[in-house]
Amino acid sequence: SITKERTEVVLQGTSSLDPNDPTAVWEEYDFKCKPGDLTRRPCFITPYHYRLDWLMWFAAFQTYEQNEWIIHLAGKLLAQEEETLSLMATNPFAGRAPP
């Protein structure tokens, strides 16, 4: 193993008009190969790897100031940019208004 603890960056969005409302429902963007759902089989595509998923793993060890690309990724997800959404396993806002 690489580390004793698994720290992750999780990207979520909400359709709530007030994201600070305790009843706001937050929905997670799933990645194709990034660890997440413990019931999902591991993703192996040797010798390749999903670069975004891999970068998300390293981003969890640092601050967002050291990984400014995460802010840009979040903006593209908020704008529902198709090219960016194609990198994700699921879009919880497909067919709905953006978060």
PDB file of C-alpha atoms in Angstrom:
ATOM      1  CA  SER A   1       0.000   0.000   0.000  1.00  0.00           C
ATOM      2  CA  ILE A   2       1.015   3.593  -0.512  1.00  0.00           C
ATOM      3  CA  THR A   3      -0.637   5.181   2.542  1.00  0.00           C
ATOM      4  CA  LYS A   4      -2.346   3.940   5.691  1.00  0.00           C
ATOM      5  CA  GLU A   5      -5.393   6.200   5.193  1.00  0.00           C
ATOM      6  CA  ARG A   6      -7.351   6.933   2.026  1.00  0.00           C
ATOM      7  CA  THR A   7      -8.119  10.622   1.586  1.00  0.00           C
ATOM      8  CA  GLU A   8     -10.333  11.530  -1.349  1.00  0.00           C
ATOM      9  CA  VAL A   9     -11.595  14.600  -3.153  1.00  0.00           C
ATOM     10  CA  VAL A  10     -15.312  14.198  -3.804  1.00  0.00           C
ATOM     11  CA  LEU A  11     -17.108  16.443  -6.293  1.00  0.00           C
ATOM     12  CA  GLN A  12     -20.785  17.033  -5.604  1.00  0.00           C
ATOM     13  CA  GLY A  13     -23.499  19.371  -6.827  1.00  0.00           C
ATOM     14  CA  THR A  14     -26.960  20.334  -5.657  1.00  0.00           C
ATOM     15  CA  SER A  15     -30.102  21.581  -7.354  1.00  0.00           C
ATOM     16  CA  SER A  16     -31.122  23.363  -4.175  1.00  0.00           C
ATOM     17  CA  LEU A  17     -31.542  27.115  -4.465  1.00  0.00           C
ATOM     18  CA  ASP A  18     -29.777  27.438  -1.106  1.00  0.00           C
ATOM     19  CA  PRO A  19     -26.765  25.105  -0.913  1.00  0.00           C
ATOM     20  CA  ASN A  20     -26.396  25.951   2.796  1.00  0.00           C
ATOM     21  CA  ASP A  21     -29.877  24.602   3.560  1.00  0.00           C
ATOM     22  CA  PRO A  22     -29.488  21.464   5.715  1.00  0.00           C
ATOM     23  CA  THR A  23     -32.162  19.750   3.591  1.00  0.00           C
ATOM     24  CA  ALA A  24     -30.255  20.361   0.343  1.00  0.00           C
ATOM     25  CA  VAL A  25     -29.581  17.102  -1.498  1.00  0.00           C
ATOM     26  CA  TRP A  26     -25.999  16.791  -2.709  1.00  0.00           C
ATOM     27  CA  GLU A  27     -25.299  14.399  -5.585  1.00  0.00           C
ATOM     28  CA  GLU A  28     -21.862  12.989  -6.348  1.00  0.00           C
ATOM     29  CA  TYR A  29     -20.136  12.895  -9.716  1.00  0.00           C
ATOM     30  CA  ASP A  30     -18.690   9.423 -10.169  1.00  0.00           C
ATOM     31  CA  PHE A  31     -15.372   8.893 -11.882  1.00  0.00           C
ATOM     32  CA  LYS A  32     -14.637   5.983 -14.180  1.00  0.00           C
ATOM     33  CA  CYS A  33     -11.751   4.510 -12.172  1.00  0.00           C
ATOM     34  CA  LYS A  34     -11.227   6.622  -9.065  1.00  0.00           C
ATOM     35  CA  PRO A  35     -11.905   4.661  -5.878  1.00  0.00           C
ATOM     36  CA  GLY A  36     -15.325   5.404  -4.504  1.00  0.00           C
ATOM     37  CA  ASP A  37     -18.123   2.864  -4.324  1.00  0.00           C
ATOM     38  CA  LEU A  38     -16.727  -0.037  -2.300  1.00  0.00           C
ATOM     39  CA  THR A  39     -19.032  -2.521  -4.070  1.00  0.00           C
ATOM     40  CA  ARG A  40     -17.665  -1.650  -7.521  1.00  0.00           C
ATOM     41  CA  ARG A  41     -14.967  -3.840  -9.031  1.00  0.00           C
ATOM     42  CA  PRO A  42     -11.555  -2.161  -9.370  1.00  0.00           C
ATOM     43  CA  CYS A  43     -10.821  -0.640 -12.757  1.00  0.00           C
ATOM     44  CA  PHE A  44      -7.829  -2.193 -14.521  1.00  0.00           C
ATOM     45  CA  ILE A  45      -6.882  -1.271 -18.073  1.00  0.00           C
ATOM     46  CA  THR A  46      -3.253  -2.266 -18.240  1.00  0.00           C
ATOM     47  CA  PRO A  47      -0.963  -0.558 -19.181  1.00  0.00           C
ATOM     48  CA  TYR A  48      -3.214   2.520 -19.330  1.00  0.00           C
ATOM     49  CA  HIS A  49      -4.855   4.549 -16.588  1.00  0.00           C
ATOM     50  CA  TYR A  50      -7.460   7.274 -16.441  1.00  0.00           C
ATOM     51  CA  ARG A  51      -5.393  10.397 -15.969  1.00  0.00           C
ATOM     52  CA  LEU A  52      -8.104  12.528 -14.338  1.00  0.00           C
ATOM     53  CA  ASP A  53      -8.905   9.812 -11.805  1.00  0.00           C
ATOM     54  CA  TRP A  54      -5.205   9.427 -11.050  1.00  0.00           C
ATOM     55  CA  LEU A  55      -4.773  13.199 -10.601  1.00  0.00           C
ATOM     56  CA  MET A  56      -7.731  13.265  -8.201  1.00  0.00           C
ATOM     57  CA  TRP A  57      -5.921  10.758  -6.003  1.00  0.00           C
ATOM     58  CA  PHE A  58      -2.855  13.007  -5.777  1.00  0.00           C
ATOM     59  CA  ALA A  59      -4.970  16.135  -5.286  1.00  0.00           C
ATOM     60  CA  ALA A  60      -6.279  14.636  -2.044  1.00  0.00           C
ATOM     61  CA  PHE A  61      -2.787  14.944  -0.548  1.00  0.00           C
ATOM     62  CA  GLN A  62      -2.548  18.683  -1.245  1.00  0.00           C
ATOM     63  CA  THR A  63      -4.608  21.880  -1.127  1.00  0.00           C
ATOM     64  CA  TYR A  64      -6.710  23.294  -3.942  1.00  0.00           C
ATOM     65  CA  GLU A  65      -4.154  26.104  -4.280  1.00  0.00           C
ATOM     66  CA  GLN A  66      -1.637  23.467  -5.308  1.00  0.00           C
ATOM     67  CA  ASN A  67      -4.163  21.968  -7.750  1.00  0.00           C
ATOM     68  CA  GLU A  68      -5.892  24.924  -9.388  1.00  0.00           C
ATOM     69  CA  TRP A  69      -7.099  22.656 -12.181  1.00  0.00           C
ATOM     70  CA  ILE A  70      -9.771  21.313  -9.776  1.00  0.00           C
ATOM     71  CA  ILE A  71     -11.425  24.752  -9.702  1.00  0.00           C
ATOM     72  CA  HIS A  72     -11.517  24.743 -13.519  1.00  0.00           C
ATOM     73  CA  LEU A  73     -12.889  21.186 -13.530  1.00  0.00           C
ATOM     74  CA  ALA A  74     -15.665  22.194 -11.117  1.00  0.00           C
ATOM     75  CA  GLY A  75     -16.547  25.173 -13.332  1.00  0.00           C
ATOM     76  CA  LYS A  76     -16.796  22.954 -16.394  1.00  0.00           C
ATOM     77  CA  LEU A  77     -19.028  20.513 -14.493  1.00  0.00           C
ATOM     78  CA  LEU A  78     -21.245  23.395 -13.357  1.00  0.00           C
ATOM     79  CA  ALA A  79     -21.521  24.522 -16.989  1.00  0.00           C
ATOM     80  CA  GLN A  80     -22.326  20.909 -18.021  1.00  0.00           C
ATOM     81  CA  GLU A  81     -19.561  20.969 -20.638  1.00  0.00           C
ATOM     82  CA  GLU A  82     -19.968  17.778 -22.663  1.00  0.00           C
ATOM     83  CA  GLU A  83     -16.233  17.175 -23.184  1.00  0.00           C
ATOM     84  CA  THR A  84     -15.647  17.310 -19.432  1.00  0.00           C
ATOM     85  CA  LEU A  85     -18.702  15.209 -18.604  1.00  0.00           C
ATOM     86  CA  SER A  86     -17.405  12.517 -20.972  1.00  0.00           C
ATOM     87  CA  LEU A  87     -14.524  11.993 -18.513  1.00  0.00           C
ATOM     88  CA  MET A  88     -16.983  11.101 -15.756  1.00  0.00           C
ATOM     89  CA  ALA A  89     -18.694   7.750 -15.177  1.00  0.00           C
ATOM     90  CA  THR A  90     -21.997   9.449 -14.310  1.00  0.00           C
ATOM     91  CA  ASN A  91     -23.558  12.880 -14.455  1.00  0.00           C
ATOM     92  CA  PRO A  92     -26.133  13.133 -11.671  1.00  0.00           C
ATOM     93  CA  PHE A  93     -27.682  16.139 -13.441  1.00  0.00           C
ATOM     94  CA  ALA A  94     -28.146  14.539 -16.884  1.00  0.00           C
ATOM     95  CA  GLY A  95     -31.394  15.764 -18.420  1.00  0.00           C
ATOM     96  CA  ARG A  96     -31.837  18.355 -15.689  1.00  0.00           C
ATOM     97  CA  ALA A  97     -30.804  21.928 -15.049  1.00  0.00           C
ATOM     98  CA  PRO A  98     -27.144  22.357 -14.091  1.00  0.00           C
ATOM     99  CA  PRO A  99     -26.297  22.331 -10.384  1.00  0.00           C
TER     100      PRO A  99
END
